[in-house]
């Protein structure tokens, strides 16, 4: 299971990152992403895990090797046609901060290309840099699909032929965190709210009513406690077949009571 990009492996000590004033870790974020993915049919929404964006940056940065590196990366979305999936969500991590990209693929009849939105709860990530990576990603996949003459294109012929000129990019005003440590929580809450509100109608310019008043910052911060309760319940009630007893002798936990706790694998 370790080779599956969608596998989430959690240890009991990972729950500590849900304590007050602590940065969320990738295993916990990926757990909640998997939890949310099950709340909406996967044919109209795909959420990448937290490791994908850095792998994408790495592949795109290898001059002269981009094509071969990119082909190896396709296992991350092997079951998904990204241009025919209405909503793609990508967590962005860098500089000890989290933000979110939402890629919206509008309906063919409105004659628009992909629309890329960047949501950042502190404004610490360069939207221009993020947009550059996402645009390169879409163009690389477009080039790959161009080789298949039987591919049923999801946009109008003109838009598809000149895709690189038809990728709309927009930094979105969103509710801002009120502290230095809730960026991961806010990023997850953006995903949570978006999944609840994203319309099935794909003919709009924006897929959601974004804005600084989209939700209360206090509402988002409360997600930390809800995830903690959810995870503790899962660990306490998971059947033995879903657990692997492991030693935490090498982890950074200082509490003896956490050593030797269970690891749970979620696929």
PDB file of C-alpha atoms in Angstrom:
ATOM      1  CA  UNK A   1       0.000   0.000   0.000  1.00  0.00           C
ATOM      2  CA  UNK A   2       2.918   2.375   0.466  1.00  0.00           C
ATOM      3  CA  UNK A   3       3.241   2.837  -3.321  1.00  0.00           C
ATOM      4  CA  UNK A   4      -0.356   4.054  -3.610  1.00  0.00           C
ATOM      5  CA  UNK A   5      -0.398   7.894  -3.578  1.00  0.00           C
ATOM      6  CA  UNK A   6      -3.851   7.840  -1.994  1.00  0.00           C
ATOM      7  CA  UNK A   7      -2.827   5.767   1.011  1.00  0.00           C
ATOM      8  CA  UNK A   8      -2.783   7.583   4.352  1.00  0.00           C
ATOM      9  CA  UNK A   9      -0.756   6.153   7.214  1.00  0.00           C
ATOM     10  CA  UNK A  10      -1.430   7.657  10.640  1.00  0.00           C
ATOM     11  CA  UNK A  11       0.102   7.046  14.033  1.00  0.00           C
ATOM     12  CA  UNK A  12      -1.617   7.916  17.272  1.00  0.00           C
ATOM     13  CA  UNK A  13       1.043  10.541  17.978  1.00  0.00           C
ATOM     14  CA  UNK A  14       0.043  12.393  14.772  1.00  0.00           C
ATOM     15  CA  UNK A  15      -3.032  13.555  16.671  1.00  0.00           C
ATOM     16  CA  UNK A  16      -0.741  15.840  18.696  1.00  0.00           C
ATOM     17  CA  UNK A  17      -0.583  18.264  15.764  1.00  0.00           C
ATOM     18  CA  UNK A  18      -4.274  18.957  16.448  1.00  0.00           C
ATOM     19  CA  UNK A  19      -3.421  20.412  19.853  1.00  0.00           C
ATOM     20  CA  UNK A  20      -3.975  24.197  20.145  1.00  0.00           C
ATOM     21  CA  UNK A  21      -1.380  26.439  18.477  1.00  0.00           C
ATOM     22  CA  UNK A  22       0.335  23.593  16.583  1.00  0.00           C
ATOM     23  CA  UNK A  23       0.871  23.334  12.811  1.00  0.00           C
ATOM     24  CA  UNK A  24      -1.068  20.532  11.113  1.00  0.00           C
ATOM     25  CA  UNK A  25       1.006  17.699   9.623  1.00  0.00           C
ATOM     26  CA  UNK A  26       0.517  16.091   6.219  1.00  0.00           C
ATOM     27  CA  UNK A  27      -0.776  12.707   7.511  1.00  0.00           C
ATOM     28  CA  UNK A  28      -3.639  14.406   9.349  1.00  0.00           C
ATOM     29  CA  UNK A  29      -4.398  16.715   6.421  1.00  0.00           C
ATOM     30  CA  UNK A  30      -4.409  13.768   4.010  1.00  0.00           C
ATOM     31  CA  UNK A  31      -6.671  11.803   6.330  1.00  0.00           C
ATOM     32  CA  UNK A  32      -9.247  14.607   6.296  1.00  0.00           C
ATOM     33  CA  UNK A  33      -8.920  14.999   2.524  1.00  0.00           C
ATOM     34  CA  UNK A  34      -9.785  11.302   2.133  1.00  0.00           C
ATOM     35  CA  UNK A  35     -12.652  11.763   4.573  1.00  0.00           C
ATOM     36  CA  UNK A  36     -14.013  14.681   2.520  1.00  0.00           C
ATOM     37  CA  UNK A  37     -13.579  12.938  -0.826  1.00  0.00           C
ATOM     38  CA  UNK A  38     -16.087  10.331   0.264  1.00  0.00           C
ATOM     39  CA  UNK A  39     -18.708  13.019   0.875  1.00  0.00           C
ATOM     40  CA  UNK A  40     -19.044  13.923  -2.831  1.00  0.00           C
ATOM     41  CA  UNK A  41     -19.065  11.640  -5.903  1.00  0.00           C
ATOM     42  CA  UNK A  42     -15.538  11.351  -7.280  1.00  0.00           C
ATOM     43  CA  UNK A  43     -16.566  11.783 -10.923  1.00  0.00           C
ATOM     44  CA  UNK A  44     -16.966  15.560 -10.551  1.00  0.00           C
ATOM     45  CA  UNK A  45     -14.281  16.261  -7.944  1.00  0.00           C
ATOM     46  CA  UNK A  46     -10.705  15.170  -7.349  1.00  0.00           C
ATOM     47  CA  UNK A  47      -8.511  16.260  -4.436  1.00  0.00           C
ATOM     48  CA  UNK A  48      -4.785  15.638  -4.695  1.00  0.00           C
ATOM     49  CA  UNK A  49      -2.930  14.842  -1.501  1.00  0.00           C
ATOM     50  CA  UNK A  50      -0.400  17.142   0.132  1.00  0.00           C
ATOM     51  CA  UNK A  51       2.650  15.581  -1.525  1.00  0.00           C
ATOM     52  CA  UNK A  52       1.572  16.017  -5.141  1.00  0.00           C
ATOM     53  CA  UNK A  53       2.357  19.707  -5.647  1.00  0.00           C
ATOM     54  CA  UNK A  54       5.979  19.403  -4.503  1.00  0.00           C
ATOM     55  CA  UNK A  55       6.432  16.363  -6.778  1.00  0.00           C
ATOM     56  CA  UNK A  56       4.943  18.398  -9.626  1.00  0.00           C
ATOM     57  CA  UNK A  57       7.317  21.316  -8.974  1.00  0.00           C
ATOM     58  CA  UNK A  58      10.258  18.927  -8.940  1.00  0.00           C
ATOM     59  CA  UNK A  59       9.252  17.275 -12.232  1.00  0.00           C
ATOM     60  CA  UNK A  60       8.725  20.614 -13.978  1.00  0.00           C
ATOM     61  CA  UNK A  61      12.040  22.016 -12.746  1.00  0.00           C
ATOM     62  CA  UNK A  62      14.177  19.314 -14.389  1.00  0.00           C
ATOM     63  CA  UNK A  63      15.227  21.006 -17.608  1.00  0.00           C
ATOM     64  CA  UNK A  64      15.326  18.570 -20.495  1.00  0.00           C
ATOM     65  CA  UNK A  65      13.794  15.800 -18.396  1.00  0.00           C
ATOM     66  CA  UNK A  66      10.354  17.294 -17.855  1.00  0.00           C
ATOM     67  CA  UNK A  67       8.567  14.917 -20.234  1.00  0.00           C
ATOM     68  CA  UNK A  68       9.976  11.721 -18.729  1.00  0.00           C
ATOM     69  CA  UNK A  69       9.572  12.958 -15.154  1.00  0.00           C
ATOM     70  CA  UNK A  70       6.024  14.039 -15.890  1.00  0.00           C
ATOM     71  CA  UNK A  71       5.083  10.636 -17.302  1.00  0.00           C
ATOM     72  CA  UNK A  72       6.179   9.019 -14.024  1.00  0.00           C
ATOM     73  CA  UNK A  73       3.986  11.475 -12.164  1.00  0.00           C
ATOM     74  CA  UNK A  74       0.815  10.352 -13.961  1.00  0.00           C
ATOM     75  CA  UNK A  75       0.211   7.557 -11.464  1.00  0.00           C
ATOM     76  CA  UNK A  76      -1.029  10.302  -9.120  1.00  0.00           C
ATOM     77  CA  UNK A  77      -4.087  10.870 -11.308  1.00  0.00           C
ATOM     78  CA  UNK A  78      -4.139   7.578 -13.235  1.00  0.00           C
ATOM     79  CA  UNK A  79      -7.881   7.091 -12.726  1.00  0.00           C
ATOM     80  CA  UNK A  80      -8.820  10.692 -13.529  1.00  0.00           C
ATOM     81  CA  UNK A  81      -9.061  12.669 -16.776  1.00  0.00           C
ATOM     82  CA  UNK A  82      -8.164  16.069 -15.366  1.00  0.00           C
ATOM     83  CA  UNK A  83      -9.773  18.005 -18.235  1.00  0.00           C
ATOM     84  CA  UNK A  84     -13.073  16.157 -17.821  1.00  0.00           C
ATOM     85  CA  UNK A  85     -13.190  16.457 -14.036  1.00  0.00           C
ATOM     86  CA  UNK A  86     -15.092  19.654 -13.162  1.00  0.00           C
ATOM     87  CA  UNK A  87     -13.154  20.408  -9.971  1.00  0.00           C
ATOM     88  CA  UNK A  88      -9.517  19.673  -9.134  1.00  0.00           C
ATOM     89  CA  UNK A  89      -8.207  20.720  -5.714  1.00  0.00           C
ATOM     90  CA  UNK A  90      -4.489  20.925  -4.902  1.00  0.00           C
ATOM     91  CA  UNK A  91      -3.095  21.673  -1.431  1.00  0.00           C
ATOM     92  CA  UNK A  92       0.036  23.845  -1.661  1.00  0.00           C
ATOM     93  CA  UNK A  93       2.758  23.631   0.991  1.00  0.00           C
ATOM     94  CA  UNK A  94       5.841  25.820   1.285  1.00  0.00           C
ATOM     95  CA  UNK A  95       7.546  28.193   3.732  1.00  0.00           C
ATOM     96  CA  UNK A  96       5.788  26.434   6.641  1.00  0.00           C
ATOM     97  CA  UNK A  97       2.450  27.516   5.171  1.00  0.00           C
ATOM     98  CA  UNK A  98      -0.556  25.970   3.423  1.00  0.00           C
ATOM     99  CA  UNK A  99      -2.753  27.379   0.676  1.00  0.00           C
ATOM    100  CA  UNK A 100      -5.147  25.867  -1.875  1.00  0.00           C
ATOM    101  CA  UNK A 101      -5.603  25.809  -5.646  1.00  0.00           C
ATOM    102  CA  UNK A 102      -8.985  25.040  -7.192  1.00  0.00           C
ATOM    103  CA  UNK A 103      -9.068  24.278 -10.921  1.00  0.00           C
ATOM    104  CA  UNK A 104     -12.522  24.610 -12.464  1.00  0.00           C
ATOM    105  CA  UNK A 105     -13.252  23.048 -15.859  1.00  0.00           C
ATOM    106  CA  UNK A 106     -16.320  24.884 -17.214  1.00  0.00           C
ATOM    107  CA  UNK A 107     -18.957  23.319 -19.432  1.00  0.00           C
ATOM    108  CA  UNK A 108     -17.992  23.083 -23.105  1.00  0.00           C
ATOM    109  CA  UNK A 109     -20.787  25.384 -24.275  1.00  0.00           C
ATOM    110  CA  UNK A 110     -19.552  28.493 -22.439  1.00  0.00           C
ATOM    111  CA  UNK A 111     -16.363  28.547 -24.539  1.00  0.00           C
ATOM    112  CA  UNK A 112     -13.891  29.020 -21.713  1.00  0.00           C
ATOM    113  CA  UNK A 113     -10.709  27.187 -20.827  1.00  0.00           C
ATOM    114  CA  UNK A 114      -9.665  26.015 -17.349  1.00  0.00           C
ATOM    115  CA  UNK A 115     -10.113  28.541 -14.547  1.00  0.00           C
ATOM    116  CA  UNK A 116      -7.498  28.429 -11.784  1.00  0.00           C
ATOM    117  CA  UNK A 117      -8.182  29.976  -8.366  1.00  0.00           C
ATOM    118  CA  UNK A 118      -5.669  30.460  -5.551  1.00  0.00           C
ATOM    119  CA  UNK A 119      -6.943  30.680  -1.956  1.00  0.00           C
ATOM    120  CA  UNK A 120      -4.460  31.777   0.733  1.00  0.00           C
ATOM    121  CA  UNK A 121      -5.371  32.505   4.367  1.00  0.00           C
ATOM    122  CA  UNK A 122      -2.313  34.725   4.954  1.00  0.00           C
ATOM    123  CA  UNK A 123      -1.194  35.724   1.467  1.00  0.00           C
ATOM    124  CA  UNK A 124       2.259  34.190   2.023  1.00  0.00           C
ATOM    125  CA  UNK A 125       2.449  32.139  -1.174  1.00  0.00           C
ATOM    126  CA  UNK A 126       3.219  33.866  -4.466  1.00  0.00           C
ATOM    127  CA  UNK A 127       0.113  33.407  -6.597  1.00  0.00           C
ATOM    128  CA  UNK A 128       2.129  34.118  -9.756  1.00  0.00           C
ATOM    129  CA  UNK A 129       4.538  31.290  -8.934  1.00  0.00           C
ATOM    130  CA  UNK A 130       1.697  28.902  -8.109  1.00  0.00           C
ATOM    131  CA  UNK A 131      -0.139  29.829 -11.313  1.00  0.00           C
ATOM    132  CA  UNK A 132       3.037  29.188 -13.317  1.00  0.00           C
ATOM    133  CA  UNK A 133       3.332  25.659 -11.939  1.00  0.00           C
ATOM    134  CA  UNK A 134      -0.353  24.865 -12.496  1.00  0.00           C
ATOM    135  CA  UNK A 135      -0.315  26.295 -16.022  1.00  0.00           C
ATOM    136  CA  UNK A 136       2.741  24.172 -16.884  1.00  0.00           C
ATOM    137  CA  UNK A 137       0.969  21.125 -15.453  1.00  0.00           C
ATOM    138  CA  UNK A 138      -2.126  21.667 -17.588  1.00  0.00           C
ATOM    139  CA  UNK A 139      -0.088  22.321 -20.734  1.00  0.00           C
ATOM    140  CA  UNK A 140       2.079  19.214 -20.233  1.00  0.00           C
ATOM    141  CA  UNK A 141      -1.016  17.049 -19.890  1.00  0.00           C
ATOM    142  CA  UNK A 142      -2.602  18.804 -22.883  1.00  0.00           C
ATOM    143  CA  UNK A 143       0.483  17.965 -24.988  1.00  0.00           C
ATOM    144  CA  UNK A 144       0.230  14.341 -23.916  1.00  0.00           C
ATOM    145  CA  UNK A 145      -3.447  14.128 -24.891  1.00  0.00           C
ATOM    146  CA  UNK A 146      -2.804  15.864 -28.219  1.00  0.00           C
ATOM    147  CA  UNK A 147      -1.041  12.678 -29.346  1.00  0.00           C
ATOM    148  CA  UNK A 148      -4.329  10.762 -29.124  1.00  0.00           C
ATOM    149  CA  UNK A 149      -6.383  11.590 -32.221  1.00  0.00           C
ATOM    150  CA  UNK A 150      -9.408   9.762 -30.790  1.00  0.00           C
ATOM    151  CA  UNK A 151      -9.495  11.835 -27.587  1.00  0.00           C
ATOM    152  CA  UNK A 152     -12.914  13.423 -27.023  1.00  0.00           C
ATOM    153  CA  UNK A 153     -11.912  17.008 -26.258  1.00  0.00           C
ATOM    154  CA  UNK A 154     -13.789  18.615 -23.348  1.00  0.00           C
ATOM    155  CA  UNK A 155     -13.643  22.215 -24.646  1.00  0.00           C
ATOM    156  CA  UNK A 156     -14.541  23.897 -27.936  1.00  0.00           C
ATOM    157  CA  UNK A 157     -12.081  23.213 -30.767  1.00  0.00           C
ATOM    158  CA  UNK A 158     -10.693  26.760 -30.646  1.00  0.00           C
ATOM    159  CA  UNK A 159     -10.174  26.727 -26.882  1.00  0.00           C
ATOM    160  CA  UNK A 160      -8.511  23.305 -27.002  1.00  0.00           C
ATOM    161  CA  UNK A 161      -6.192  24.197 -29.897  1.00  0.00           C
ATOM    162  CA  UNK A 162      -4.943  27.292 -28.076  1.00  0.00           C
ATOM    163  CA  UNK A 163      -5.255  26.050 -24.502  1.00  0.00           C
ATOM    164  CA  UNK A 164      -2.201  27.917 -23.198  1.00  0.00           C
ATOM    165  CA  UNK A 165      -3.889  31.231 -24.111  1.00  0.00           C
ATOM    166  CA  UNK A 166      -7.165  30.223 -22.481  1.00  0.00           C
ATOM    167  CA  UNK A 167      -6.180  29.385 -18.907  1.00  0.00           C
ATOM    168  CA  UNK A 168      -7.775  31.962 -16.619  1.00  0.00           C
ATOM    169  CA  UNK A 169      -5.980  32.626 -13.310  1.00  0.00           C
ATOM    170  CA  UNK A 170      -7.331  34.529 -10.322  1.00  0.00           C
ATOM    171  CA  UNK A 171      -6.221  35.109  -6.746  1.00  0.00           C
ATOM    172  CA  UNK A 172      -9.350  34.871  -4.608  1.00  0.00           C
ATOM    173  CA  UNK A 173     -10.224  36.989  -1.579  1.00  0.00           C
ATOM    174  CA  UNK A 174     -11.021  34.573   1.245  1.00  0.00           C
ATOM    175  CA  UNK A 175     -11.420  34.702   5.055  1.00  0.00           C
ATOM    176  CA  UNK A 176      -8.057  35.161   6.755  1.00  0.00           C
ATOM    177  CA  UNK A 177      -6.690  33.291   9.751  1.00  0.00           C
ATOM    178  CA  UNK A 178      -6.272  35.320  12.937  1.00  0.00           C
ATOM    179  CA  UNK A 179      -3.047  33.647  14.117  1.00  0.00           C
ATOM    180  CA  UNK A 180       0.184  32.110  12.802  1.00  0.00           C
ATOM    181  CA  UNK A 181      -0.675  28.426  13.149  1.00  0.00           C
ATOM    182  CA  UNK A 182      -4.092  27.757  11.567  1.00  0.00           C
ATOM    183  CA  UNK A 183      -3.095  27.795   7.872  1.00  0.00           C
ATOM    184  CA  UNK A 184      -3.571  24.029   7.491  1.00  0.00           C
ATOM    185  CA  UNK A 185      -6.922  24.200   9.239  1.00  0.00           C
ATOM    186  CA  UNK A 186      -8.088  27.039   6.970  1.00  0.00           C
ATOM    187  CA  UNK A 187      -6.907  25.233   3.852  1.00  0.00           C
ATOM    188  CA  UNK A 188      -8.959  22.183   4.871  1.00  0.00           C
ATOM    189  CA  UNK A 189     -11.950  24.355   5.672  1.00  0.00           C
ATOM    190  CA  UNK A 190     -11.752  25.953   2.214  1.00  0.00           C
ATOM    191  CA  UNK A 191     -11.986  22.429   0.787  1.00  0.00           C
ATOM    192  CA  UNK A 192     -14.800  21.500   3.169  1.00  0.00           C
ATOM    193  CA  UNK A 193     -16.901  24.572   2.328  1.00  0.00           C
ATOM    194  CA  UNK A 194     -16.216  24.297  -1.378  1.00  0.00           C
ATOM    195  CA  UNK A 195     -17.366  20.684  -1.502  1.00  0.00           C
ATOM    196  CA  UNK A 196     -20.597  21.703   0.225  1.00  0.00           C
ATOM    197  CA  UNK A 197     -21.278  24.611  -2.133  1.00  0.00           C
ATOM    198  CA  UNK A 198     -19.763  23.737  -5.533  1.00  0.00           C
ATOM    199  CA  UNK A 199     -22.639  23.618  -8.027  1.00  0.00           C
ATOM    200  CA  UNK A 200     -23.423  20.807 -10.435  1.00  0.00           C
ATOM    201  CA  UNK A 201     -24.141  23.523 -13.021  1.00  0.00           C
ATOM    202  CA  UNK A 202     -20.807  24.193 -14.739  1.00  0.00           C
ATOM    203  CA  UNK A 203     -21.873  27.207 -16.805  1.00  0.00           C
ATOM    204  CA  UNK A 204     -20.842  29.917 -14.336  1.00  0.00           C
ATOM    205  CA  UNK A 205     -17.652  31.982 -14.322  1.00  0.00           C
ATOM    206  CA  UNK A 206     -16.966  31.189 -10.662  1.00  0.00           C
ATOM    207  CA  UNK A 207     -17.981  27.906  -9.081  1.00  0.00           C
ATOM    208  CA  UNK A 208     -18.561  29.335  -5.594  1.00  0.00           C
ATOM    209  CA  UNK A 209     -19.418  32.528  -3.693  1.00  0.00           C
ATOM    210  CA  UNK A 210     -15.915  33.280  -2.481  1.00  0.00           C
ATOM    211  CA  UNK A 211     -15.015  36.435  -0.536  1.00  0.00           C
ATOM    212  CA  UNK A 212     -13.721  37.675   2.806  1.00  0.00           C
ATOM    213  CA  UNK A 213     -17.177  36.999   4.304  1.00  0.00           C
ATOM    214  CA  UNK A 214     -17.459  33.474   2.935  1.00  0.00           C
ATOM    215  CA  UNK A 215     -17.372  32.169   6.515  1.00  0.00           C
ATOM    216  CA  UNK A 216     -16.302  33.253   9.998  1.00  0.00           C
ATOM    217  CA  UNK A 217     -12.612  32.667  10.894  1.00  0.00           C
ATOM    218  CA  UNK A 218     -13.789  31.239  14.226  1.00  0.00           C
ATOM    219  CA  UNK A 219     -15.859  28.696  12.310  1.00  0.00           C
ATOM    220  CA  UNK A 220     -12.745  27.530  10.436  1.00  0.00           C
ATOM    221  CA  UNK A 221     -10.554  27.363  13.534  1.00  0.00           C
ATOM    222  CA  UNK A 222     -13.131  25.064  15.150  1.00  0.00           C
ATOM    223  CA  UNK A 223     -12.338  22.404  12.552  1.00  0.00           C
ATOM    224  CA  UNK A 224      -9.171  21.511  14.480  1.00  0.00           C
ATOM    225  CA  UNK A 225     -11.182  20.143  17.403  1.00  0.00           C
ATOM    226  CA  UNK A 226     -13.634  18.294  15.144  1.00  0.00           C
ATOM    227  CA  UNK A 227     -10.846  16.463  13.306  1.00  0.00           C
ATOM    228  CA  UNK A 228      -9.226  15.550  16.618  1.00  0.00           C
ATOM    229  CA  UNK A 229     -12.461  14.028  17.944  1.00  0.00           C
ATOM    230  CA  UNK A 230     -12.948  12.165  14.657  1.00  0.00           C
ATOM    231  CA  UNK A 231      -9.433  10.689  14.687  1.00  0.00           C
ATOM    232  CA  UNK A 232      -9.529   9.619  18.325  1.00  0.00           C
ATOM    233  CA  UNK A 233     -12.816   7.851  17.635  1.00  0.00           C
ATOM    234  CA  UNK A 234     -11.317   6.066  14.614  1.00  0.00           C
ATOM    235  CA  UNK A 235      -8.292   4.856  16.582  1.00  0.00           C
ATOM    236  CA  UNK A 236     -10.439   3.658  19.453  1.00  0.00           C
ATOM    237  CA  UNK A 237     -12.909   1.805  17.240  1.00  0.00           C
ATOM    238  CA  UNK A 238     -10.768   0.519  14.364  1.00  0.00           C
ATOM    239  CA  UNK A 239     -10.871  -3.292  14.049  1.00  0.00           C
ATOM    240  CA  UNK A 240      -7.566  -5.089  14.701  1.00  0.00           C
ATOM    241  CA  UNK A 241      -7.256  -5.949  10.995  1.00  0.00           C
ATOM    242  CA  UNK A 242      -6.917  -2.225  10.185  1.00  0.00           C
ATOM    243  CA  UNK A 243      -4.109  -1.649  12.664  1.00  0.00           C
ATOM    244  CA  UNK A 244      -0.405  -2.375  12.809  1.00  0.00           C
ATOM    245  CA  UNK A 245       1.282  -2.213  16.192  1.00  0.00           C
ATOM    246  CA  UNK A 246       4.494  -0.231  15.826  1.00  0.00           C
ATOM    247  CA  UNK A 247       7.239   1.159  18.013  1.00  0.00           C
ATOM    248  CA  UNK A 248       7.667   4.914  18.143  1.00  0.00           C
ATOM    249  CA  UNK A 249      11.143   4.770  19.629  1.00  0.00           C
ATOM    250  CA  UNK A 250      12.484   6.984  16.834  1.00  0.00           C
ATOM    251  CA  UNK A 251       9.649   9.499  16.579  1.00  0.00           C
ATOM    252  CA  UNK A 252       9.708  12.967  18.107  1.00  0.00           C
ATOM    253  CA  UNK A 253       7.124  12.220  20.781  1.00  0.00           C
ATOM    254  CA  UNK A 254       8.395  12.810  24.306  1.00  0.00           C
ATOM    255  CA  UNK A 255       5.463  11.099  26.002  1.00  0.00           C
ATOM    256  CA  UNK A 256       6.049   7.487  26.985  1.00  0.00           C
ATOM    257  CA  UNK A 257       2.324   6.815  26.799  1.00  0.00           C
ATOM    258  CA  UNK A 258       2.417   7.434  23.032  1.00  0.00           C
ATOM    259  CA  UNK A 259       5.198   4.964  22.329  1.00  0.00           C
ATOM    260  CA  UNK A 260       3.979   1.622  21.018  1.00  0.00           C
ATOM    261  CA  UNK A 261       0.621   3.040  20.002  1.00  0.00           C
ATOM    262  CA  UNK A 262      -1.095   1.875  16.836  1.00  0.00           C
ATOM    263  CA  UNK A 263      -0.604   2.875  13.246  1.00  0.00           C
ATOM    264  CA  UNK A 264      -3.727   2.900  11.121  1.00  0.00           C
ATOM    265  CA  UNK A 265      -3.713   2.755   7.325  1.00  0.00           C
ATOM    266  CA  UNK A 266      -6.502   4.414   5.368  1.00  0.00           C
ATOM    267  CA  UNK A 267      -6.893   3.795   1.635  1.00  0.00           C
TER     268      UNK A 267
END
